[in-house]
Amino acid sequence: MSRSERLLDLLQVLRRHRQPVGGRRLAEETGVSLRTLYRDIPSLQAQGAHIEGEPGLGYVLKPGFMLPPMMFSEEEVEALVLGSRWVAKRGDNRLAMAAADALAKIASVLPPDLSESLDTSPLLVGPRQPIAEGIDLGLLRKAIRGERKLDISYIDNDGRDSRRTVWPFALGFFEQVRVLVTWCELRQDFRHFRTDRISRALVSDQRYPRRRQALLKDWRAAQDAAPDMRGTRRG
C-alpha cells in the first residue's frame, strides 16, 4: 500500500467515528503499526485535515475537510456512477437531475483519466416499470428536511380515503413503490404510506415536536424488533 493510500484509509476511518477514537484502535482498523499511525496523523494535519487529539486521549476529525479529488479510487468513482444511475432510474425527476448535476460537479474536478471513467463505467442499472405518483416527492422531501407536519389524504387498500396529520422523517425507495415513513398523530404510532396512494399533501408551517433523527432512531429500533417492513402497519 502506498503512503497516499494509507493516509486516505486513515481519513476514511476517522470519518466513520464521530467521537474521539484511540490510536491503537485506529492502527488496528487501518492495518498499520501504532508508530506509523503517530507519524501519519501529523502528515494529515499538515495537509489541512482538522484532526484534534493526542496520544492517550484519542483523535477526532472535525467537519469541513475536503478530500483532494485525486484521492478518489477507481472503485469509489464506479460507486458514485452506479449510485447516480440508480437514482436516475429509481428516483423522481428532481432527484434524477440532482444526481446528474452532482456527477457533473465531480467530473469537473477529477483528473482526466478518472473523469473519462464516469462515462465509460460498465456498471449499469436495469429498467423499471413507471410508477404513477399521486404527489410531488419533492414536497415530501421538503417536509422531511424542515421537520414540518404534513396533512395528507390517503387511499388505503380497500379504497377508503382518510385524512391524517403525520410527522414525516424518511422516504423509502423500493423497486415498485416509494414509502413515506411517519409518526401518525391519529394512531400515535409509526405508520408507512405508499406515495402513489397519497392524493393530497399540505406542508404545515408547524414543526413537529421531536427531532427527525430521534424519530428515525426509534423507528429503526422498532424495525429491529420486527425487521420485515411489510409486517409493520400502514395507514
mmCIF file of C-alpha atoms in Angstrom, residues 24-203:
data_model
loop_
_atom_site.group_PDB
_atom_site.id
_atom_site.type_symbol
_atom_site.label_atom_id
_atom_site.label_comp_id
_atom_site.label_asym_id
_atom_site.label_seq_id
_atom_site.Cartn_x
_atom_site.Cartn_y
_atom_site.Cartn_z
ATOM 1 C CA ARG A 24 -4.388 1.750 18.948
ATOM 2 C CA ARG A 25 -7.874 1.168 17.539
ATOM 3 C CA LEU A 26 -7.127 3.415 14.557
ATOM 4 C CA ALA A 27 -3.946 1.440 13.921
ATOM 5 C CA GLU A 28 -5.866 -1.843 14.031
ATOM 6 C CA GLU A 29 -8.589 -0.604 11.653
ATOM 7 C CA THR A 30 -6.060 0.723 9.148
ATOM 8 C CA GLY A 31 -3.684 -2.234 9.463
ATOM 9 C CA VAL A 32 -0.580 -0.243 10.435
ATOM 10 C CA SER A 33 1.635 -0.102 13.485
ATOM 11 C CA LEU A 34 0.937 2.385 16.242
ATOM 12 C CA ARG A 35 4.258 4.060 15.450
ATOM 13 C CA THR A 36 3.227 4.538 11.802
ATOM 14 C CA LEU A 37 -0.131 5.910 12.872
ATOM 15 C CA TYR A 38 1.536 8.510 15.082
ATOM 16 C CA ARG A 39 3.541 9.624 12.038
ATOM 17 C CA ASP A 40 0.512 9.708 9.724
ATOM 18 C CA ILE A 41 -1.645 11.880 11.978
ATOM 19 C CA PRO A 42 0.724 14.912 11.750
ATOM 20 C CA SER A 43 1.053 14.324 7.988
ATOM 21 C CA LEU A 44 -2.700 14.670 7.547
ATOM 22 C CA GLN A 45 -2.788 17.681 9.846
ATOM 23 C CA ALA A 46 -0.095 19.329 7.706
ATOM 24 C CA GLN A 47 -2.295 18.799 4.640
ATOM 25 C CA GLY A 48 -5.162 20.665 6.279
ATOM 26 C CA ALA A 49 -7.132 17.899 7.979
ATOM 27 C CA HIS A 50 -8.663 19.237 11.190
ATOM 28 C CA ILE A 51 -7.714 16.338 13.426
ATOM 29 C CA GLU A 52 -7.835 17.058 17.132
ATOM 30 C CA GLY A 53 -6.402 14.920 19.906
ATOM 31 C CA GLU A 54 -3.162 13.421 21.088
ATOM 32 C CA PRO A 55 -1.714 10.037 22.111
ATOM 33 C CA GLY A 56 -3.567 8.602 25.084
ATOM 34 C CA LEU A 57 -6.662 10.762 24.546
ATOM 35 C CA GLY A 58 -7.765 9.735 21.074
ATOM 36 C CA TYR A 59 -8.369 11.572 17.804
ATOM 37 C CA VAL A 60 -11.378 13.056 16.040
ATOM 38 C CA LEU A 61 -11.720 14.586 12.561
ATOM 39 C CA LYS A 62 -13.634 17.849 12.635
ATOM 40 C CA PRO A 63 -16.177 18.518 9.840
ATOM 41 C CA GLY A 64 -15.241 20.574 6.822
ATOM 42 C CA PHE A 65 -12.138 18.866 5.432
ATOM 43 C CA MET A 66 -12.499 18.087 1.737
ATOM 44 C CA LEU A 67 -10.611 15.227 0.148
ATOM 45 C CA PRO A 68 -8.423 16.223 -2.803
ATOM 46 C CA PRO A 69 -10.103 14.871 -5.973
ATOM 47 C CA MET A 70 -7.071 12.794 -6.991
ATOM 48 C CA MET A 71 -7.638 10.722 -3.876
ATOM 49 C CA PHE A 72 -10.746 9.070 -5.320
ATOM 50 C CA SER A 73 -10.019 5.461 -6.203
ATOM 51 C CA GLU A 74 -11.393 3.827 -9.364
ATOM 52 C CA GLU A 75 -13.840 1.771 -7.289
ATOM 53 C CA GLU A 76 -15.060 4.903 -5.491
ATOM 54 C CA VAL A 77 -15.708 6.571 -8.849
ATOM 55 C CA GLU A 78 -17.599 3.471 -10.016
ATOM 56 C CA ALA A 79 -19.661 3.555 -6.824
ATOM 57 C CA LEU A 80 -20.572 7.201 -7.486
ATOM 58 C CA VAL A 81 -21.563 6.406 -11.076
ATOM 59 C CA LEU A 82 -23.643 3.381 -10.092
ATOM 60 C CA GLY A 83 -25.391 5.325 -7.327
ATOM 61 C CA SER A 84 -26.182 8.205 -9.661
ATOM 62 C CA ARG A 85 -27.514 5.869 -12.325
ATOM 63 C CA TRP A 86 -29.688 4.121 -9.756
ATOM 64 C CA VAL A 87 -31.144 7.444 -8.593
ATOM 65 C CA ALA A 88 -31.779 8.461 -12.210
ATOM 66 C CA LYS A 89 -33.794 5.255 -12.748
ATOM 67 C CA ARG A 90 -35.415 4.865 -9.321
ATOM 68 C CA GLY A 91 -35.773 8.415 -8.011
ATOM 69 C CA ASP A 92 -38.187 11.137 -9.078
ATOM 70 C CA ASN A 93 -37.305 13.701 -11.747
ATOM 71 C CA ARG A 94 -35.805 16.232 -9.340
ATOM 72 C CA LEU A 95 -33.570 13.653 -7.700
ATOM 73 C CA ALA A 96 -32.519 12.341 -11.103
ATOM 74 C CA MET A 97 -31.483 15.836 -12.181
ATOM 75 C CA ALA A 98 -29.701 16.431 -8.875
ATOM 76 C CA ALA A 99 -27.755 13.176 -9.312
ATOM 77 C CA ALA A 100 -26.678 14.196 -12.818
ATOM 78 C CA ASP A 101 -25.633 17.654 -11.604
ATOM 79 C CA ALA A 102 -23.654 16.200 -8.693
ATOM 80 C CA LEU A 103 -21.859 13.797 -11.001
ATOM 81 C CA ALA A 104 -21.015 16.658 -13.381
ATOM 82 C CA LYS A 105 -19.501 18.641 -10.497
ATOM 83 C CA ILE A 106 -17.392 15.653 -9.505
ATOM 84 C CA ALA A 107 -16.268 15.145 -13.112
ATOM 85 C CA SER A 108 -15.128 18.772 -13.356
ATOM 86 C CA VAL A 109 -12.505 18.317 -10.630
ATOM 87 C CA LEU A 110 -11.367 14.762 -11.342
ATOM 88 C CA PRO A 111 -8.130 14.015 -13.184
ATOM 89 C CA PRO A 112 -8.765 13.288 -16.898
ATOM 90 C CA ASP A 113 -8.371 9.504 -16.627
ATOM 91 C CA LEU A 114 -10.881 9.241 -13.773
ATOM 92 C CA SER A 115 -13.228 11.784 -15.355
ATOM 93 C CA GLU A 116 -13.375 9.677 -18.515
ATOM 94 C CA SER A 117 -14.297 6.619 -16.456
ATOM 95 C CA LEU A 118 -17.515 8.353 -15.375
ATOM 96 C CA ASP A 119 -18.888 7.945 -18.895
ATOM 97 C CA THR A 120 -17.347 4.579 -19.612
ATOM 98 C CA SER A 121 -18.231 2.774 -16.383
ATOM 99 C CA PRO A 122 -19.533 -0.733 -17.196
ATOM 100 C CA LEU A 123 -21.838 -0.792 -14.141
ATOM 101 C CA LEU A 124 -25.424 -0.446 -15.326
ATOM 102 C CA VAL A 125 -28.848 -0.196 -13.708
ATOM 103 C CA GLY A 126 -31.707 -2.117 -15.255
ATOM 104 C CA PRO A 127 -35.025 -0.547 -16.326
ATOM 105 C CA ARG A 128 -38.047 -0.399 -14.094
ATOM 106 C CA GLN A 129 -41.764 -0.037 -14.618
ATOM 107 C CA PRO A 130 -43.026 3.565 -14.385
ATOM 108 C CA ILE A 131 -44.595 4.492 -11.057
ATOM 109 C CA ALA A 132 -47.656 6.726 -11.127
ATOM 110 C CA GLU A 133 -47.194 9.123 -8.216
ATOM 111 C CA GLY A 134 -50.137 10.842 -6.601
ATOM 112 C CA ILE A 135 -47.970 13.585 -5.108
ATOM 113 C CA ASP A 136 -44.761 15.511 -5.750
ATOM 114 C CA LEU A 137 -41.982 13.700 -3.904
ATOM 115 C CA GLY A 138 -40.027 16.944 -3.734
ATOM 116 C CA LEU A 139 -42.747 18.294 -1.449
ATOM 117 C CA LEU A 140 -42.375 15.295 0.852
ATOM 118 C CA ARG A 141 -38.601 15.675 0.990
ATOM 119 C CA LYS A 142 -39.030 19.364 1.819
ATOM 120 C CA ALA A 143 -41.288 18.499 4.749
ATOM 121 C CA ILE A 144 -38.772 15.911 5.974
ATOM 122 C CA ARG A 145 -35.826 18.312 5.775
ATOM 123 C CA GLY A 146 -37.768 21.057 7.545
ATOM 124 C CA GLU A 147 -39.258 18.698 10.169
ATOM 125 C CA ARG A 148 -42.715 20.008 9.308
ATOM 126 C CA LYS A 149 -46.038 18.385 9.963
ATOM 127 C CA LEU A 150 -47.799 17.099 6.873
ATOM 128 C CA ASP A 151 -51.552 16.937 6.285
ATOM 129 C CA ILE A 152 -52.327 14.153 3.832
ATOM 130 C CA SER A 153 -55.265 12.445 2.181
ATOM 131 C CA TYR A 154 -54.570 8.726 1.823
ATOM 132 C CA ILE A 155 -56.386 5.944 0.000
ATOM 133 C CA ASP A 156 -55.979 2.607 1.778
ATOM 134 C CA ASN A 157 -56.048 -0.965 0.389
ATOM 135 C CA ASP A 158 -59.858 -1.005 0.449
ATOM 136 C CA GLY A 159 -60.193 2.286 -1.430
ATOM 137 C CA ARG A 160 -61.183 4.295 1.641
ATOM 138 C CA ASP A 161 -59.982 7.880 1.782
ATOM 139 C CA SER A 162 -58.699 9.100 5.149
ATOM 140 C CA ARG A 163 -57.042 12.295 6.297
ATOM 141 C CA ARG A 164 -54.066 12.294 8.616
ATOM 142 C CA THR A 165 -51.602 14.662 10.211
ATOM 143 C CA VAL A 166 -48.206 12.994 10.207
ATOM 144 C CA TRP A 167 -44.596 13.737 11.084
ATOM 145 C CA PRO A 168 -42.581 12.654 8.037
ATOM 146 C CA PHE A 169 -38.973 11.685 8.703
ATOM 147 C CA ALA A 170 -37.906 9.244 5.969
ATOM 148 C CA LEU A 171 -38.711 8.235 2.408
ATOM 149 C CA GLY A 172 -38.066 4.670 1.245
ATOM 150 C CA PHE A 173 -37.396 3.829 -2.411
ATOM 151 C CA PHE A 174 -38.318 0.280 -3.397
ATOM 152 C CA GLU A 175 -38.466 -1.457 -6.757
ATOM 153 C CA GLN A 176 -42.165 -0.804 -7.373
ATOM 154 C CA VAL A 177 -43.227 1.693 -4.688
ATOM 155 C CA ARG A 178 -41.994 4.593 -2.599
ATOM 156 C CA VAL A 179 -42.990 4.699 1.056
ATOM 157 C CA LEU A 180 -43.270 7.716 3.339
ATOM 158 C CA VAL A 181 -42.228 6.822 6.890
ATOM 159 C CA THR A 182 -44.012 8.881 9.540
ATOM 160 C CA TRP A 183 -45.311 9.241 13.051
ATOM 161 C CA CYS A 184 -49.106 9.403 12.776
ATOM 162 C CA GLU A 185 -50.913 11.678 15.234
ATOM 163 C CA LEU A 186 -54.167 9.733 14.823
ATOM 164 C CA ARG A 187 -52.657 6.302 15.520
ATOM 165 C CA GLN A 188 -49.966 7.567 17.912
ATOM 166 C CA ASP A 189 -47.539 5.176 16.292
ATOM 167 C CA PHE A 190 -45.239 4.813 13.304
ATOM 168 C CA ARG A 191 -47.065 4.434 10.016
ATOM 169 C CA HIS A 192 -45.963 3.864 6.406
ATOM 170 C CA PHE A 193 -47.820 5.452 3.497
ATOM 171 C CA ARG A 194 -47.326 4.465 -0.146
ATOM 172 C CA THR A 195 -46.732 7.701 -2.023
ATOM 173 C CA ASP A 196 -48.807 6.588 -5.027
ATOM 174 C CA ARG A 197 -51.817 6.436 -2.686
ATOM 175 C CA ILE A 198 -51.344 9.926 -1.253
ATOM 176 C CA SER A 199 -53.831 12.045 -3.201
ATOM 177 C CA ARG A 200 -53.114 15.320 -1.407
ATOM 178 C CA ALA A 201 -50.349 16.686 0.814
ATOM 179 C CA LEU A 202 -50.036 20.044 2.521
ATOM 180 C CA VAL A 203 -46.877 21.059 4.354
#
